[in-house]
PDB file of N, CA and C in Angstrom:
ATOM      1  N   MET A  10      19.426 -38.362   0.537  1.00 55.00           N
ATOM      2  CA  MET A  10      18.563 -37.087   0.144  1.00 55.00           C
ATOM      3  C   MET A  10      17.682 -37.440   1.297  1.00 55.00           C
ATOM      4  N   ALA A  11      17.178 -35.672   1.460  1.00 69.00           N
ATOM      5  CA  ALA A  11      16.000 -36.195   2.980  1.00 69.00           C
ATOM      6  C   ALA A  11      14.860 -35.722   1.845  1.00 69.00           C
ATOM      7  N   GLU A  12      13.575 -36.377   2.254  1.00 84.00           N
ATOM      8  CA  GLU A  12      12.749 -36.452   1.894  1.00 84.00           C
ATOM      9  C   GLU A  12      11.229 -36.302   2.926  1.00 84.00           C
ATOM     10  N   GLN A  13      10.591 -35.314   2.564  1.00 90.00           N
ATOM     11  CA  GLN A  13       8.983 -35.630   3.583  1.00 90.00           C
ATOM     12  C   GLN A  13       7.887 -35.795   2.770  1.00 90.00           C
ATOM     13  N   THR A  14       6.792 -36.184   3.868  1.00 93.00           N
ATOM     14  CA  THR A  14       5.355 -36.452   3.198  1.00 93.00           C
ATOM     15  C   THR A  14       4.726 -35.667   3.593  1.00 93.00           C
ATOM     16  N   VAL A  15       3.924 -34.975   3.223  1.00 95.00           N
ATOM     17  CA  VAL A  15       2.680 -34.116   3.267  1.00 95.00           C
ATOM     18  C   VAL A  15       1.196 -34.352   2.184  1.00 95.00           C
ATOM     19  N   SER A  16       0.595 -33.987   3.008  1.00 95.00           N
ATOM     20  CA  SER A  16      -0.917 -34.140   2.139  1.00 95.00           C
ATOM     21  C   SER A  16      -1.527 -33.195   1.314  1.00 95.00           C
ATOM     22  N   VAL A  17      -1.867 -33.648   0.367  1.00 94.00           N
ATOM     23  CA  VAL A  17      -2.408 -32.902  -1.119  1.00 94.00           C
ATOM     24  C   VAL A  17      -2.396 -31.268  -0.463  1.00 94.00           C
ATOM     25  N   ARG A  18      -3.717 -31.142   0.921  1.00 95.00           N
ATOM     26  CA  ARG A  18      -3.815 -29.756   0.923  1.00 95.00           C
ATOM     27  C   ARG A  18      -2.472 -29.219   1.277  1.00 95.00           C
ATOM     28  N   GLU A  19      -1.874 -29.685   2.436  1.00 95.00           N
ATOM     29  CA  GLU A  19      -0.980 -29.114   3.005  1.00 95.00           C
ATOM     30  C   GLU A  19       0.146 -28.898   1.014  1.00 95.00           C
ATOM     31  N   PHE A  20       0.093 -29.755   0.902  1.00 95.00           N
ATOM     32  CA  PHE A  20       1.168 -29.082  -0.233  1.00 95.00           C
ATOM     33  C   PHE A  20       0.385 -27.895  -1.203  1.00 95.00           C
ATOM     34  N   LYS A  21      -0.281 -28.250  -1.464  1.00 95.00           N
ATOM     35  CA  LYS A  21      -1.370 -27.317  -1.967  1.00 95.00           C
ATOM     36  C   LYS A  21      -1.234 -25.920  -1.162  1.00 95.00           C
ATOM     37  N   ASN A  22      -1.240 -25.759  -0.243  1.00 96.00           N
ATOM     38  CA  ASN A  22      -1.524 -24.442   0.639  1.00 96.00           C
ATOM     39  C   ASN A  22      -0.262 -23.405   0.591  1.00 96.00           C
ATOM     40  N   ARG A  23       0.948 -24.906   0.736  1.00 95.00           N
ATOM     41  CA  ARG A  23       2.677 -24.336   1.071  1.00 95.00           C
ATOM     42  C   ARG A  23       2.767 -24.547  -0.618  1.00 95.00           C
ATOM     43  N   LEU A  24       2.677 -24.842  -1.693  1.00 94.00           N
ATOM     44  CA  LEU A  24       3.406 -25.063  -2.499  1.00 94.00           C
ATOM     45  C   LEU A  24       4.965 -24.188  -3.100  1.00 94.00           C
ATOM     46  N   VAL A  25       4.792 -22.951  -2.717  1.00 95.00           N
ATOM     47  CA  VAL A  25       6.514 -22.544  -2.980  1.00 95.00           C
ATOM     48  C   VAL A  25       7.395 -22.695  -1.785  1.00 95.00           C
ATOM     49  N   TYR A  26       6.927 -23.358  -0.654  1.00 95.00           N
ATOM     50  CA  TYR A  26       7.965 -23.487   0.275  1.00 95.00           C
ATOM     51  C   TYR A  26       8.020 -24.759  -0.134  1.00 95.00           C
ATOM     52  N   TYR A  27       7.291 -26.060  -0.500  1.00 94.00           N
ATOM     53  CA  TYR A  27       7.979 -27.136  -1.572  1.00 94.00           C
ATOM     54  C   TYR A  27       9.045 -27.305  -2.419  1.00 94.00           C
ATOM     55  N   LEU A  28       8.714 -26.464  -3.250  1.00 92.00           N
ATOM     56  CA  LEU A  28       9.461 -26.065  -4.644  1.00 92.00           C
ATOM     57  C   LEU A  28      10.666 -25.650  -4.513  1.00 92.00           C
ATOM     58  N   GLN A  29      10.788 -24.735  -3.200  1.00 92.00           N
ATOM     59  CA  GLN A  29      11.816 -24.125  -2.600  1.00 92.00           C
ATOM     60  C   GLN A  29      12.921 -25.517  -1.780  1.00 92.00           C
ATOM     61  N   MET A  30      12.025 -26.457  -1.551  1.00 91.00           N
ATOM     62  CA  MET A  30      13.038 -27.669  -1.102  1.00 91.00           C
ATOM     63  C   MET A  30      13.004 -28.912  -1.518  1.00 91.00           C
ATOM     64  N   VAL A  31      12.262 -28.628  -3.010  1.00 89.00           N
ATOM     65  CA  VAL A  31      13.180 -29.739  -4.071  1.00 89.00           C
ATOM     66  C   VAL A  31      14.523 -28.837  -5.004  1.00 89.00           C
ATOM     67  N   ARG A  32      14.300 -27.557  -4.610  1.00 87.00           N
ATOM     68  CA  ARG A  32      15.456 -26.957  -5.583  1.00 87.00           C
ATOM     69  C   ARG A  32      16.931 -27.045  -5.070  1.00 87.00           C
ATOM     70  N   ARG A  33      16.864 -27.498  -3.492  1.00 86.00           N
ATOM     71  CA  ARG A  33      17.645 -27.547  -2.528  1.00 86.00           C
ATOM     72  C   ARG A  33      17.801 -29.142  -2.523  1.00 86.00           C
ATOM     73  N   GLY A  34      17.248 -29.938  -3.646  1.00 84.00           N
ATOM     74  CA  GLY A  34      17.554 -31.339  -3.355  1.00 84.00           C
ATOM     75  C   GLY A  34      16.451 -32.122  -2.799  1.00 84.00           C
ATOM     76  N   GLU A  35      15.526 -31.559  -2.308  1.00 89.00           N
ATOM     77  CA  GLU A  35      15.186 -32.496  -1.370  1.00 89.00           C
ATOM     78  C   GLU A  35      14.161 -33.390  -1.873  1.00 89.00           C
ATOM     79  N   SER A  36      13.116 -34.252  -1.523  1.00 90.00           N
ATOM     80  CA  SER A  36      12.142 -34.545  -2.194  1.00 90.00           C
ATOM     81  C   SER A  36      11.056 -34.528  -0.997  1.00 90.00           C
ATOM     82  N   VAL A  37       9.720 -34.808  -1.853  1.00 93.00           N
ATOM     83  CA  VAL A  37       8.413 -34.169  -1.206  1.00 93.00           C
ATOM     84  C   VAL A  37       7.708 -35.411  -1.889  1.00 93.00           C
ATOM     85  N   VAL A  38       7.138 -36.221  -0.811  1.00 94.00           N
ATOM     86  CA  VAL A  38       5.809 -37.581  -1.321  1.00 94.00           C
ATOM     87  C   VAL A  38       5.106 -36.985  -0.789  1.00 94.00           C
ATOM     88  N   ILE A  39       3.471 -36.733  -1.892  1.00 95.00           N
ATOM     89  CA  ILE A  39       2.428 -35.818  -1.709  1.00 95.00           C
ATOM     90  C   ILE A  39       1.454 -37.767  -1.316  1.00 95.00           C
ATOM     91  N   THR A  40       0.543 -37.263  -0.049  1.00 95.00           N
ATOM     92  CA  THR A  40      -0.844 -38.074  -0.107  1.00 95.00           C
ATOM     93  C   THR A  40      -1.417 -37.759   0.360  1.00 95.00           C
ATOM     94  N   ARG A  41      -2.650 -38.404   0.105  1.00 93.00           N
ATOM     95  CA  ARG A  41      -4.116 -38.391  -0.189  1.00 93.00           C
ATOM     96  C   ARG A  41      -4.369 -39.226   1.027  1.00 93.00           C
ATOM     97  N   ARG A  42      -5.341 -39.389   1.983  1.00 92.00           N
ATOM     98  CA  ARG A  42      -5.696 -39.873   2.890  1.00 92.00           C
ATOM     99  C   ARG A  42      -4.841 -40.983   3.516  1.00 92.00           C
ATOM    100  N   GLY A  43      -3.371 -40.543   3.072  1.00 91.00           N
ATOM    101  CA  GLY A  43      -2.470 -41.516   3.784  1.00 91.00           C
ATOM    102  C   GLY A  43      -1.876 -42.337   2.475  1.00 91.00           C
ATOM    103  N   VAL A  44      -2.500 -42.387   1.083  1.00 93.00           N
ATOM    104  CA  VAL A  44      -1.539 -42.910   0.568  1.00 93.00           C
ATOM    105  C   VAL A  44      -1.017 -42.164  -0.707  1.00 93.00           C
ATOM    106  N   VAL A  45       0.193 -42.673  -1.009  1.00 92.00           N
ATOM    107  CA  VAL A  45       0.734 -42.185  -1.818  1.00 92.00           C
ATOM    108  C   VAL A  45       0.274 -41.598  -3.327  1.00 92.00           C
ATOM    109  N   VAL A  46       0.708 -40.662  -3.862  1.00 94.00           N
ATOM    110  CA  VAL A  46       0.264 -40.189  -4.651  1.00 94.00           C
ATOM    111  C   VAL A  46       0.316 -39.580  -5.852  1.00 94.00           C
ATOM    112  N   GLY A  47       1.558 -39.438  -5.127  1.00 92.00           N
ATOM    113  CA  GLY A  47       3.061 -38.750  -6.008  1.00 92.00           C
ATOM    114  C   GLY A  47       4.127 -38.166  -5.231  1.00 92.00           C
ATOM    115  N   ARG A  48       5.067 -37.981  -5.584  1.00 91.00           N
ATOM    116  CA  ARG A  48       6.490 -37.780  -5.314  1.00 91.00           C
ATOM    117  C   ARG A  48       7.594 -36.233  -6.041  1.00 91.00           C
ATOM    118  N   MET A  49       7.690 -35.214  -5.602  1.00 91.00           N
ATOM    119  CA  MET A  49       8.236 -34.707  -6.655  1.00 91.00           C
ATOM    120  C   MET A  49       9.803 -34.755  -5.943  1.00 91.00           C
ATOM    121  N   VAL A  50      10.317 -34.876  -7.219  1.00 85.00           N
ATOM    122  CA  VAL A  50      12.218 -34.805  -7.020  1.00 85.00           C
ATOM    123  C   VAL A  50      13.028 -34.059  -8.048  1.00 85.00           C
ATOM    124  N   PRO A  51      14.179 -33.621  -6.950  1.00 83.00           N
ATOM    125  CA  PRO A  51      14.663 -32.578  -8.486  1.00 83.00           C
ATOM    126  C   PRO A  51      15.024 -33.092  -9.676  1.00 83.00           C
ATOM    127  N   PRO A  52      14.960 -32.083 -10.445  1.00 79.00           N
ATOM    128  CA  PRO A  52      15.198 -32.348 -11.851  1.00 79.00           C
ATOM    129  C   PRO A  52      16.331 -33.332 -12.175  1.00 79.00           C
ATOM    130  N   ASP A  53      17.749 -33.135 -11.313  1.00 70.00           N
ATOM    131  CA  ASP A  53      19.233 -33.574 -11.537  1.00 70.00           C
ATOM    132  C   ASP A  53      19.265 -34.644 -11.500  1.00 70.00           C
ATOM    133  N   HIS A  54      18.435 -35.241 -11.166  1.00 66.00           N
ATOM    134  CA  HIS A  54      18.506 -36.755 -10.626  1.00 66.00           C
ATOM    135  C   HIS A  54      18.750 -37.606 -11.989  1.00 66.00           C
ATOM    136  N   SER A  55      19.875 -38.444 -11.914  1.00 80.00           N
ATOM    137  CA  SER A  55      19.638 -38.769 -13.184  1.00 80.00           C
ATOM    138  C   SER A  55      18.952 -40.192 -13.246  1.00 80.00           C
ATOM    139  N   VAL A  56      18.669 -40.957 -14.448  1.00 81.00           N
ATOM    140  CA  VAL A  56      17.561 -41.456 -14.896  1.00 81.00           C
ATOM    141  C   VAL A  56      17.614 -42.963 -13.827  1.00 81.00           C
ATOM    142  N   GLY A  57      19.021 -43.591 -13.412  1.00 82.00           N
ATOM    143  CA  GLY A  57      19.509 -44.500 -12.537  1.00 82.00           C
ATOM    144  C   GLY A  57      18.833 -44.393 -11.212  1.00 82.00           C
ATOM    145  N   GLU A  58      18.728 -43.463 -10.551  1.00 82.00           N
ATOM    146  CA  GLU A  58      18.611 -42.340  -9.651  1.00 82.00           C
ATOM    147  C   GLU A  58      17.154 -42.596  -9.675  1.00 82.00           C
ATOM    148  N   ARG A  59      16.428 -42.198 -10.460  1.00 80.00           N
ATOM    149  CA  ARG A  59      14.710 -42.112 -10.158  1.00 80.00           C
ATOM    150  C   ARG A  59      14.130 -43.541 -10.690  1.00 80.00           C
ATOM    151  N   VAL A  60      14.595 -43.958 -11.327  1.00 82.00           N
ATOM    152  CA  VAL A  60      14.459 -46.248 -11.457  1.00 82.00           C
ATOM    153  C   VAL A  60      14.509 -46.397 -10.057  1.00 82.00           C
ATOM    154  N   ARG A  61      16.051 -45.833  -9.296  1.00 83.00           N
ATOM    155  CA  ARG A  61      16.049 -46.676  -8.121  1.00 83.00           C
ATOM    156  C   ARG A  61      15.331 -46.822  -6.727  1.00 83.00           C
ATOM    157  N   LEU A  62      14.944 -44.985  -7.161  1.00 82.00           N
ATOM    158  CA  LEU A  62      13.896 -44.327  -6.208  1.00 82.00           C
ATOM    159  C   LEU A  62      12.746 -45.317  -6.170  1.00 82.00           C
ATOM    160  N   LEU A  63      12.187 -45.316  -7.634  1.00 84.00           N
ATOM    161  CA  LEU A  63      10.270 -45.638  -7.959  1.00 84.00           C
ATOM    162  C   LEU A  63      10.659 -47.189  -7.489  1.00 84.00           C
ATOM    163  N   CYS A  64      11.766 -47.961  -7.489  1.00 85.00           N
ATOM    164  CA  CYS A  64      11.761 -49.704  -7.397  1.00 85.00           C
ATOM    165  C   CYS A  64      12.086 -49.510  -5.601  1.00 85.00           C
ATOM    166  N   GLU A  65      12.441 -48.800  -5.160  1.00 85.00           N
ATOM    167  CA  GLU A  65      12.693 -48.656  -3.704  1.00 85.00           C
ATOM    168  C   GLU A  65      11.412 -48.254  -3.090  1.00 85.00           C
ATOM    169  N   THR A  66       9.865 -47.576  -3.552  1.00 84.00           N
ATOM    170  CA  THR A  66       8.987 -47.297  -2.974  1.00 84.00           C
ATOM    171  C   THR A  66       8.008 -48.785  -3.949  1.00 84.00           C
ATOM    172  N   GLU A  67       8.693 -49.525  -4.402  1.00 84.00           N
ATOM    173  CA  GLU A  67       7.846 -50.418  -4.779  1.00 84.00           C
ATOM    174  C   GLU A  67       6.220 -49.782  -5.838  1.00 84.00           C
ATOM    175  N   GLN A  68       6.866 -48.886  -6.252  1.00 86.00           N
ATOM    176  CA  GLN A  68       6.342 -48.463  -7.430  1.00 86.00           C
ATOM    177  C   GLN A  68       6.231 -49.357  -8.686  1.00 86.00           C
ATOM    178  N   VAL A  69       7.502 -49.707  -8.701  1.00 86.00           N
ATOM    179  CA  VAL A  69       7.508 -50.127 -10.141  1.00 86.00           C
ATOM    180  C   VAL A  69       8.981 -52.031  -9.847  1.00 86.00           C
ATOM    181  N   LEU A  70       8.552 -52.906 -10.485  1.00 84.00           N
ATOM    182  CA  LEU A  70       9.716 -54.468 -10.149  1.00 84.00           C
ATOM    183  C   LEU A  70      10.257 -54.569 -11.245  1.00 84.00           C
ATOM    184  N   TRP A  71      11.792 -54.120 -10.765  1.00 80.00           N
ATOM    185  CA  TRP A  71      12.242 -54.005 -11.983  1.00 80.00           C
ATOM    186  C   TRP A  71      13.390 -55.542 -11.644  1.00 80.00           C
ATOM    187  N   SER A  72      13.588 -56.187 -12.770  1.00 81.00           N
ATOM    188  CA  SER A  72      14.999 -57.107 -12.463  1.00 81.00           C
ATOM    189  C   SER A  72      16.225 -56.490 -12.596  1.00 81.00           C
ATOM    190  N   GLY A  73      16.692 -55.629 -14.365  1.00 78.00           N
ATOM    191  CA  GLY A  73      17.417 -54.985 -13.948  1.00 78.00           C
ATOM    192  C   GLY A  73      17.951 -55.201 -15.490  1.00 78.00           C
ATOM    193  N   HIS A  74      17.067 -56.515 -16.094  1.00 85.00           N
ATOM    194  CA  HIS A  74      17.655 -56.318 -17.378  1.00 85.00           C
ATOM    195  C   HIS A  74      17.316 -55.542 -18.637  1.00 85.00           C
ATOM    196  N   LYS A  75      17.455 -54.872 -19.431  1.00 85.00           N
ATOM    197  CA  LYS A  75      17.288 -54.266 -20.174  1.00 85.00           C
ATOM    198  C   LYS A  75      15.653 -54.919 -20.956  1.00 85.00           C
ATOM    199  N   ILE A  76      14.858 -54.151 -21.658  1.00 80.00           N
ATOM    200  CA  ILE A  76      13.520 -53.970 -21.746  1.00 80.00           C
ATOM    201  C   ILE A  76      13.531 -54.380 -23.416  1.00 80.00           C
ATOM    202  N   PRO A  77      13.185 -55.467 -23.852  1.00 85.00           N
ATOM    203  CA  PRO A  77      13.205 -55.728 -25.567  1.00 85.00           C
ATOM    204  C   PRO A  77      12.411 -55.104 -26.146  1.00 85.00           C
ATOM    205  N   ILE A  78      12.477 -54.243 -27.437  1.00 86.00           N
ATOM    206  CA  ILE A  78      12.358 -53.310 -28.267  1.00 86.00           C
ATOM    207  C   ILE A  78      11.566 -54.482 -28.715  1.00 86.00           C
ATOM    208  N   HIS A  79      10.067 -53.501 -29.374  1.00 83.00           N
ATOM    209  CA  HIS A  79       9.328 -54.466 -30.189  1.00 83.00           C
ATOM    210  C   HIS A  79       8.616 -53.704 -30.791  1.00 83.00           C
ATOM    211  N   PRO A  80       8.097 -53.803 -32.274  1.00 78.00           N
ATOM    212  CA  PRO A  80       7.872 -53.109 -33.501  1.00 78.00           C
ATOM    213  C   PRO A  80       6.335 -52.842 -33.123  1.00 78.00           C
ATOM    214  N   PRO A  81       6.005 -51.950 -33.299  1.00 67.00           N
ATOM    215  CA  PRO A  81       4.838 -50.915 -33.640  1.00 67.00           C
ATOM    216  C   PRO A  81       3.772 -52.313 -33.753  1.00 67.00           C
ATOM    217  N   VAL A  82       2.843 -52.083 -32.921  1.00 69.00           N
ATOM    218  CA  VAL A  82       1.629 -52.728 -33.471  1.00 69.00           C
ATOM    219  C   VAL A  82       0.613 -51.948 -33.928  1.00 69.00           C
ATOM    220  N   ALA A  83       0.435 -51.267 -34.994  1.00 67.00           N
ATOM    221  CA  ALA A  83      -0.350 -50.239 -35.533  1.00 67.00           C
ATOM    222  C   ALA A  83       0.461 -49.668 -36.419  1.00 67.00           C
ATOM    223  N   SER A  84      -0.502 -49.750 -37.550  1.00 68.00           N
ATOM    224  CA  SER A  84       0.638 -48.889 -38.680  1.00 68.00           C
ATOM    225  C   SER A  84      -0.835 -47.431 -39.312  1.00 68.00           C
ATOM    226  N   VAL A  85       0.005 -46.636 -39.586  1.00 71.00           N
ATOM    227  CA  VAL A  85      -1.041 -45.987 -40.737  1.00 71.00           C
ATOM    228  C   VAL A  85      -1.317 -45.946 -42.193  1.00 71.00           C
ATOM    229  N   ARG A  86      -2.670 -46.173 -42.646  1.00 67.00           N
ATOM    230  CA  ARG A  86      -2.392 -46.056 -43.934  1.00 67.00           C
ATOM    231  C   ARG A  86      -1.720 -44.940 -44.476  1.00 67.00           C
ATOM    232  N   GLU A  87      -0.762 -44.948 -45.671  1.00 74.00           N
ATOM    233  CA  GLU A  87      -0.114 -44.392 -46.312  1.00 74.00           C
ATOM    234  C   GLU A  87      -1.697 -43.038 -47.324  1.00 74.00           C
ATOM    235  N   GLY A  88      -1.135 -41.742 -46.946  1.00 73.00           N
ATOM    236  CA  GLY A  88      -1.750 -40.622 -47.052  1.00 73.00           C
ATOM    237  C   GLY A  88      -2.608 -40.257 -46.238  1.00 73.00           C
ATOM    238  N   ALA A  89      -2.355 -41.088 -44.779  1.00 75.00           N
ATOM    239  CA  ALA A  89      -4.043 -40.409 -44.139  1.00 75.00           C
ATOM    240  C   ALA A  89      -3.188 -40.128 -42.340  1.00 75.00           C
ATOM    241  N   SER A  90      -3.426 -39.014 -41.905  1.00 77.00           N
ATOM    242  CA  SER A  90      -2.525 -39.047 -40.550  1.00 77.00           C
ATOM    243  C   SER A  90      -3.368 -39.869 -39.702  1.00 77.00           C
ATOM    244  N   VAL A  91      -2.997 -39.406 -38.695  1.00 77.00           N
ATOM    245  CA  VAL A  91      -3.680 -39.957 -37.445  1.00 77.00           C
ATOM    246  C   VAL A  91      -4.866 -39.619 -37.135  1.00 77.00           C
ATOM    247  N   ALA A  92      -5.077 -38.099 -37.140  1.00 79.00           N
ATOM    248  CA  ALA A  92      -6.257 -37.190 -36.769  1.00 79.00           C
ATOM    249  C   ALA A  92      -7.772 -37.621 -38.168  1.00 79.00           C
ATOM    250  N   GLN A  93      -6.809 -37.812 -39.253  1.00 80.00           N
ATOM    251  CA  GLN A  93      -7.866 -37.922 -40.437  1.00 80.00           C
ATOM    252  C   GLN A  93      -8.122 -39.083 -40.032  1.00 80.00           C
ATOM    253  N   ILE A  94      -7.408 -40.257 -39.548  1.00 80.00           N
ATOM    254  CA  ILE A  94      -8.240 -41.735 -39.526  1.00 80.00           C
ATOM    255  C   ILE A  94      -9.241 -41.518 -37.678  1.00 80.00           C
ATOM    256  N   LEU A  95      -9.139 -40.677 -37.124  1.00 81.00           N
ATOM    257  CA  LEU A  95     -10.019 -40.758 -35.626  1.00 81.00           C
ATOM    258  C   LEU A  95     -11.328 -40.147 -36.209  1.00 81.00           C
ATOM    259  N   VAL A  96     -11.306 -38.808 -36.935  1.00 83.00           N
ATOM    260  CA  VAL A  96     -12.149 -38.496 -37.331  1.00 83.00           C
ATOM    261  C   VAL A  96     -13.256 -39.458 -38.640  1.00 83.00           C
ATOM    262  N   GLU A  97     -12.119 -40.145 -38.881  1.00 82.00           N
ATOM    263  CA  GLU A  97     -13.520 -41.382 -39.796  1.00 82.00           C
ATOM    264  C   GLU A  97     -13.589 -42.058 -39.412  1.00 82.00           C
ATOM    265  N   ASP A  98     -13.478 -42.586 -38.016  1.00 81.00           N
ATOM    266  CA  ASP A  98     -13.840 -43.454 -37.574  1.00 81.00           C
ATOM    267  C   ASP A  98     -15.128 -43.005 -36.449  1.00 81.00           C
ATOM    268  N   ARG A  99     -15.015 -42.212 -36.015  1.00 84.00           N
ATOM    269  CA  ARG A  99     -16.238 -41.139 -35.418  1.00 84.00           C
ATOM    270  C   ARG A  99     -17.399 -41.463 -35.881  1.00 84.00           C
ATOM    271  N   ARG A 100     -17.261 -41.223 -37.312  1.00 76.00           N
ATOM    272  CA  ARG A 100     -18.734 -41.081 -37.710  1.00 76.00           C
ATOM    273  C   ARG A 100     -19.381 -42.324 -38.266  1.00 76.00           C
TER     274      ARG A 100
END
């Protein structure tokens, strides 16, 4: 898969061009002052491919094992919505 690196300014100025590149299957790495701040990839990549890309660019570290599911750490009182609880806490 081809990949092109561009600055934020260039990306903003030529957005339609880079969207067309992504539509063709290429990915675009967006940098700000030489530091990677984002990446546009075609949406048809599988989850496995996206994880591989993240691992290759060292944005995530993953051993390949499944992540254990933990129960929620908070619960909501019966009859109260989250919005109501937030309003009460702000008072």
